[in-house]
Amino acid sequence: MKVSSRSFTLGLVTAWYSSNIGVLLLNKYLLSNYGFRYPIFLTLCHMLACSLFSYIAINWFKLAPLQTLRSRLQFLKISALSLIFCLSVVAGNVSLRYLPVSFTQAVGATTPFFTALFACFMTSKKESWLTYLTLVPVVTGVIIATGGEPSFHLFGFIMCVGATAARALKSVLQGILLSSEAEKLNSMNLLMYMAPVAVIFLLVAALVMEENVVGITIALARDDVKILWYLIFNSALAYFVNLTNFLVTKHTSALTLQVLGNAKGAVAVVISILIFRNPVSVIGMLGYILTVIGVVLYSEAKKRSR
């Protein structure tokens, strides 16, 4: 039984790694290499898939117990989270048009810095001095990586930092807005309620900012039908990231997920460099390594302070 359980957990972790890195690399390929320059529409496809598959997973396959919304206020709170979530994903996808995956992963690793910052200002939650000290190599590493990045692009960098900050803000706000036991939702139910709201936000944004994107996509599909399969597979993979994230947390722990996430960033960097052959400098890699070390130290300091 133990061997079977370990194999199942290993399979989940492998699926989580594969889907995370896969969707990241496919986003980069579509938005940069393939030339599909519509990050809002791409995110809209992701959220449509998440809406459909979340409903099926919870209501048909019972992968998580159904949690119902208790009030209009709770729905408004989820809508606010959904808007911030949309901003983070769209900004992240925009950054992939201009920056290599390796560099976006380095910037994304600074999420703990922004989380600690928002938590301090919004909830007055203070961490131990050791925890704050571990954030120094996190930020220093990104500064070094930025200076040593051959493919640096200012607008892409701003979008990447914005995406990272928005992810941290969502995490802090989720703890504030859904703090009562009655309002707490597991990640699967939260996604099921957030995704349809996100679709509405993204649909309006796509119509305004990416004019005639549906017509352009159809025209592209007539010339190369593979674009449709790319979008369908990419959207399904985006949902699978959330599903495997939930299952890995359920069968291990949130702390294990955090540790695995730190390692995932490094794996994604190596694979992206091998696939896209983007130039990297020794200084840039040293900066990223310093950031990863800082994140690991931050995780340890947080664990000890509990």
Coordinates of C-alpha atoms in Angstrom, one line a residue:
M1 CA 0.0 0.0 0.0
K2 CA 2.9 2.4 0.9
V3 CA 4.6 1.8 -2.5
S4 CA 1.3 2.3 -4.3
S5 CA 0.6 5.5 -2.3
R6 CA 4.1 6.8 -3.1
S7 CA 3.8 6.0 -6.8
F8 CA 0.4 7.8 -6.9
T9 CA 1.9 10.9 -5.2
L10 CA 5.0 10.8 -7.5
G11 CA 2.6 10.6 -10.4
L12 CA 0.7 13.7 -9.2
V13 CA 3.8 15.7 -8.7
T14 CA 5.1 14.7 -12.2
A15 CA 1.7 15.7 -13.7
W16 CA 1.8 19.0 -11.8
Y17 CA 5.3 19.8 -13.0
S18 CA 4.5 18.8 -16.5
S19 CA 1.3 20.9 -16.7
N20 CA 2.9 23.9 -15.1
I21 CA 6.0 24.0 -17.3
G22 CA 4.0 22.8 -20.3
V23 CA 1.5 25.7 -20.2
L24 CA 4.3 28.2 -19.5
L25 CA 6.3 27.0 -22.6
L26 CA 3.3 26.8 -24.8
N27 CA 2.2 30.3 -23.8
K28 CA 5.7 31.5 -24.7
Y29 CA 5.6 29.7 -28.1
L30 CA 2.1 31.0 -29.0
L31 CA 2.7 34.6 -28.0
S32 CA 6.3 35.0 -29.1
N33 CA 7.5 32.3 -31.5
Y34 CA 4.2 31.5 -33.3
G35 CA 3.2 35.1 -33.4
F36 CA -0.3 34.9 -31.8
R37 CA -0.1 38.3 -30.2
Y38 CA -3.4 38.3 -28.2
P39 CA -2.6 37.6 -24.5
I40 CA -6.1 38.7 -23.3
F41 CA -7.9 36.4 -25.7
L42 CA -5.5 33.6 -24.7
T43 CA -6.3 34.1 -21.0
L44 CA -10.0 34.2 -21.9
C45 CA -9.6 30.7 -23.5
H46 CA -7.9 29.5 -20.3
M47 CA -10.8 30.8 -18.1
L48 CA -13.4 29.3 -20.3
A49 CA -11.8 25.9 -19.9
C50 CA -11.4 26.4 -16.2
S51 CA -15.2 27.3 -15.9
L52 CA -16.3 24.2 -17.8
F53 CA -13.8 21.7 -16.3
S54 CA -14.2 23.0 -12.7
Y55 CA -18.0 22.5 -12.9
I56 CA -17.5 19.0 -14.3
A57 CA -14.8 18.0 -11.8
I58 CA -16.9 19.1 -8.8
N59 CA -20.5 18.4 -9.8
W60 CA -19.9 15.2 -11.9
F61 CA -16.7 13.6 -10.7
K62 CA -16.9 14.8 -7.1
L63 CA -13.2 15.5 -6.9
A64 CA -13.9 18.1 -4.3
P65 CA -17.0 18.7 -2.1
L66 CA -19.4 21.4 -3.5
Q67 CA -19.3 24.6 -1.5
T68 CA -22.1 27.0 -2.2
L69 CA -22.0 30.8 -2.0
R70 CA -23.6 32.1 1.1
S71 CA -24.3 35.8 0.2
R72 CA -24.1 38.5 -2.4
L73 CA -21.2 40.0 -0.4
Q74 CA -19.2 36.8 -0.7
F75 CA -19.8 36.8 -4.5
L76 CA -18.6 40.5 -4.7
K77 CA -15.4 39.5 -2.8
I78 CA -14.8 36.6 -5.2
S79 CA -15.4 39.0 -8.1
A80 CA -12.7 41.3 -6.8
L81 CA -10.3 38.4 -6.5
S82 CA -11.2 37.3 -10.0
L83 CA -10.3 40.8 -11.4
I84 CA -6.9 40.8 -9.7
F85 CA -6.3 37.2 -10.9
C86 CA -7.1 38.3 -14.5
L87 CA -4.7 41.2 -14.3
S88 CA -1.9 38.8 -13.0
V89 CA -2.4 36.2 -15.7
V90 CA -2.8 38.7 -18.6
A91 CA 0.3 40.7 -17.4
G92 CA 2.2 37.5 -17.2
N93 CA 1.2 36.4 -20.7
V94 CA 2.1 39.9 -22.0
S95 CA 5.6 39.7 -20.5
L96 CA 6.2 36.4 -22.3
R97 CA 5.9 38.2 -25.6
Y98 CA 9.0 40.2 -24.7
L99 CA 11.1 38.2 -22.2
P100 CA 12.5 34.7 -22.1
V101 CA 10.9 32.2 -19.8
S102 CA 14.1 31.9 -17.7
F103 CA 13.9 35.6 -16.8
T104 CA 10.2 35.7 -16.1
Q105 CA 10.8 32.8 -13.7
A106 CA 13.5 34.8 -11.9
V107 CA 11.2 37.8 -11.5
G108 CA 8.3 35.5 -10.5
A109 CA 10.4 34.0 -7.7
T110 CA 10.1 37.4 -5.9
T111 CA 6.4 36.7 -5.0
P112 CA 7.3 36.2 -1.3
F113 CA 8.7 39.7 -1.2
F114 CA 5.5 41.3 -2.5
T115 CA 3.4 39.0 -0.3
A116 CA 5.3 40.1 2.8
L117 CA 5.0 43.8 1.7
F118 CA 1.2 43.6 1.1
A119 CA 0.6 41.6 4.3
C120 CA 2.5 44.3 6.3
F121 CA 0.7 47.3 4.8
M122 CA -2.8 45.7 4.5
T123 CA -3.0 43.5 7.6
S124 CA -0.2 45.0 9.8
K125 CA 1.1 41.5 10.0
K126 CA 4.8 41.6 11.0
E127 CA 7.2 38.8 10.3
S128 CA 10.3 37.9 12.3
W129 CA 13.5 39.9 11.4
L130 CA 15.0 36.7 10.1
T131 CA 12.2 36.3 7.6
Y132 CA 12.6 39.8 6.3
L133 CA 16.4 39.3 6.1
T134 CA 15.9 36.3 3.8
L135 CA 14.1 38.6 1.3
V136 CA 17.3 40.5 0.7
P137 CA 18.9 37.8 -1.5
V138 CA 15.5 37.3 -3.3
V139 CA 15.4 40.9 -4.5
T140 CA 19.2 41.2 -4.9
G141 CA 19.2 38.1 -7.1
V142 CA 16.6 39.6 -9.5
I143 CA 18.5 42.9 -9.6
I144 CA 21.6 41.0 -10.6
A145 CA 19.7 38.9 -13.1
T146 CA 18.1 42.0 -14.7
G147 CA 21.6 43.6 -15.2
G148 CA 22.9 40.4 -16.8
E149 CA 19.8 39.6 -19.0
P150 CA 20.8 39.8 -22.7
S151 CA 17.2 39.9 -23.8
F152 CA 16.0 42.5 -21.3
H153 CA 12.9 44.5 -22.4
L154 CA 11.7 47.3 -20.1
F155 CA 7.9 47.0 -20.9
G156 CA 8.1 43.2 -20.6
F157 CA 9.9 43.6 -17.3
I158 CA 7.2 46.0 -16.0
M159 CA 4.5 43.6 -17.0
C160 CA 6.3 40.7 -15.3
V161 CA 6.8 42.6 -12.1
G162 CA 3.1 43.7 -12.2
A163 CA 2.0 40.0 -12.7
T164 CA 4.1 38.9 -9.7
A165 CA 2.8 41.7 -7.5
A166 CA -0.8 41.0 -8.6
R167 CA -0.4 37.3 -7.7
A168 CA 0.9 38.3 -4.2
L169 CA -2.0 40.8 -3.8
K170 CA -4.6 38.1 -4.6
S171 CA -3.1 35.8 -2.1
V172 CA -3.2 38.4 0.7
L173 CA -6.7 39.7 -0.3
Q174 CA -8.0 36.1 -0.4
G175 CA -6.9 35.7 3.3
I176 CA -8.6 39.0 4.2
L177 CA -11.8 38.8 2.2
L178 CA -12.5 35.1 2.8
S179 CA -11.2 34.9 6.3
S180 CA -14.3 33.6 8.1
E181 CA -14.8 29.9 8.4
A182 CA -18.2 30.2 6.7
E183 CA -16.7 32.0 3.6
K184 CA -13.6 29.9 3.1
L185 CA -13.5 27.9 -0.1
N186 CA -11.0 25.3 -1.2
S187 CA -9.0 26.1 -4.4
M188 CA -11.2 24.0 -6.7
N189 CA -14.5 25.7 -5.6
L190 CA -12.9 29.2 -5.6
L191 CA -11.7 28.6 -9.2
M192 CA -15.2 27.4 -10.2
Y193 CA -16.7 30.7 -9.0
M194 CA -13.9 32.9 -10.1
A195 CA -13.4 31.6 -13.7
P196 CA -16.9 32.7 -15.1
V197 CA -16.5 36.1 -13.6
A198 CA -13.0 36.3 -15.1
V199 CA -14.5 35.3 -18.5
I200 CA -16.8 38.4 -18.4
F201 CA -13.9 40.8 -17.5
L202 CA -11.7 39.3 -20.2
L203 CA -14.4 39.3 -22.9
V204 CA -14.9 43.0 -22.4
A205 CA -11.2 43.7 -22.3
A206 CA -10.6 41.5 -25.5
L207 CA -13.4 43.3 -27.4
V208 CA -12.0 46.7 -26.5
M209 CA -8.2 46.1 -26.6
E210 CA -7.9 43.2 -29.1
E211 CA -10.3 44.3 -31.8
N212 CA -11.7 41.5 -34.1
V213 CA -9.5 38.9 -32.3
V214 CA -12.1 36.1 -32.9
G215 CA -12.2 36.9 -36.7
I216 CA -8.4 37.0 -36.8
T217 CA -8.2 33.7 -35.0
I218 CA -10.7 32.1 -37.4
A219 CA -8.7 33.5 -40.4
L220 CA -5.5 32.1 -38.9
A221 CA -7.2 28.7 -38.4
R222 CA -8.1 28.6 -42.1
D223 CA -4.4 29.0 -43.0
D224 CA -3.1 26.7 -40.3
V225 CA -5.7 24.6 -38.3
K226 CA -3.0 23.8 -35.8
I227 CA -3.7 27.1 -34.0
L228 CA -7.1 25.8 -32.9
W229 CA -5.5 22.6 -31.5
Y230 CA -2.8 24.7 -29.8
L231 CA -5.5 26.9 -28.1
I232 CA -7.6 23.9 -27.1
F233 CA -4.7 22.0 -25.6
N234 CA -3.2 25.1 -24.0
S235 CA -6.5 25.9 -22.3
A236 CA -7.1 22.4 -21.1
L237 CA -3.5 22.4 -19.7
A238 CA -4.2 25.6 -17.9
Y239 CA -7.0 23.9 -16.0
F240 CA -4.9 20.8 -15.4
V241 CA -2.4 23.1 -13.6
N242 CA -5.1 24.1 -11.1
L243 CA -6.4 20.5 -10.7
T244 CA -3.0 19.0 -10.0
N245 CA -2.1 21.8 -7.7
F246 CA -5.2 21.0 -5.6
L247 CA -4.5 17.3 -5.7
V248 CA -0.8 17.6 -4.8
T249 CA -1.8 19.8 -1.8
K250 CA -4.5 17.4 -0.8
H251 CA -2.2 14.4 -0.8
T252 CA 0.9 16.1 0.6
S253 CA 0.8 19.5 2.2
A254 CA 0.9 23.2 1.4
L255 CA 4.5 23.4 2.6
T256 CA 5.5 20.5 0.3
L257 CA 3.8 22.3 -2.6
Q258 CA 5.9 25.4 -1.8
V259 CA 9.1 23.5 -1.8
L260 CA 8.2 21.7 -5.0
G261 CA 7.3 25.1 -6.5
N262 CA 10.7 26.5 -5.8
A263 CA 12.3 23.5 -7.6
K264 CA 9.8 23.8 -10.4
G265 CA 11.0 27.3 -11.3
A266 CA 14.6 26.1 -11.7
V267 CA 13.4 23.1 -13.9
A268 CA 11.4 25.5 -16.0
V269 CA 14.4 27.7 -16.6
V270 CA 16.6 24.8 -17.7
I271 CA 13.9 23.4 -20.0
S272 CA 13.1 26.8 -21.6
I273 CA 16.7 27.5 -22.3
L274 CA 17.1 24.1 -24.0
I275 CA 13.9 24.5 -26.1
F276 CA 14.0 28.2 -27.1
R277 CA 17.8 28.6 -27.0
N278 CA 17.6 32.1 -25.6
P279 CA 20.9 33.6 -24.7
V280 CA 21.8 33.6 -21.0
S281 CA 24.7 35.2 -19.2
V282 CA 26.7 33.9 -16.2
I283 CA 25.8 36.9 -14.2
G284 CA 22.1 36.4 -15.0
M285 CA 22.2 32.8 -13.9
L286 CA 24.0 33.7 -10.7
G287 CA 21.4 36.2 -10.0
Y288 CA 18.6 33.7 -10.5
I289 CA 20.4 31.1 -8.3
L290 CA 20.7 33.7 -5.6
T291 CA 17.0 34.4 -5.8
V292 CA 16.1 30.7 -5.5
I293 CA 18.4 30.4 -2.5
G294 CA 16.6 33.4 -0.9
V295 CA 13.2 31.8 -1.6
V296 CA 14.3 28.6 0.1
L297 CA 15.6 30.4 3.1
Y298 CA 12.4 32.4 3.3
S299 CA 10.3 29.2 3.3
E300 CA 12.5 27.8 6.1
A301 CA 12.3 31.1 8.1
K302 CA 8.5 31.1 7.7
K303 CA 8.2 27.5 8.9
R304 CA 10.3 28.2 12.0
S305 CA 8.3 31.3 12.9
R306 CA 5.0 29.4 13.1

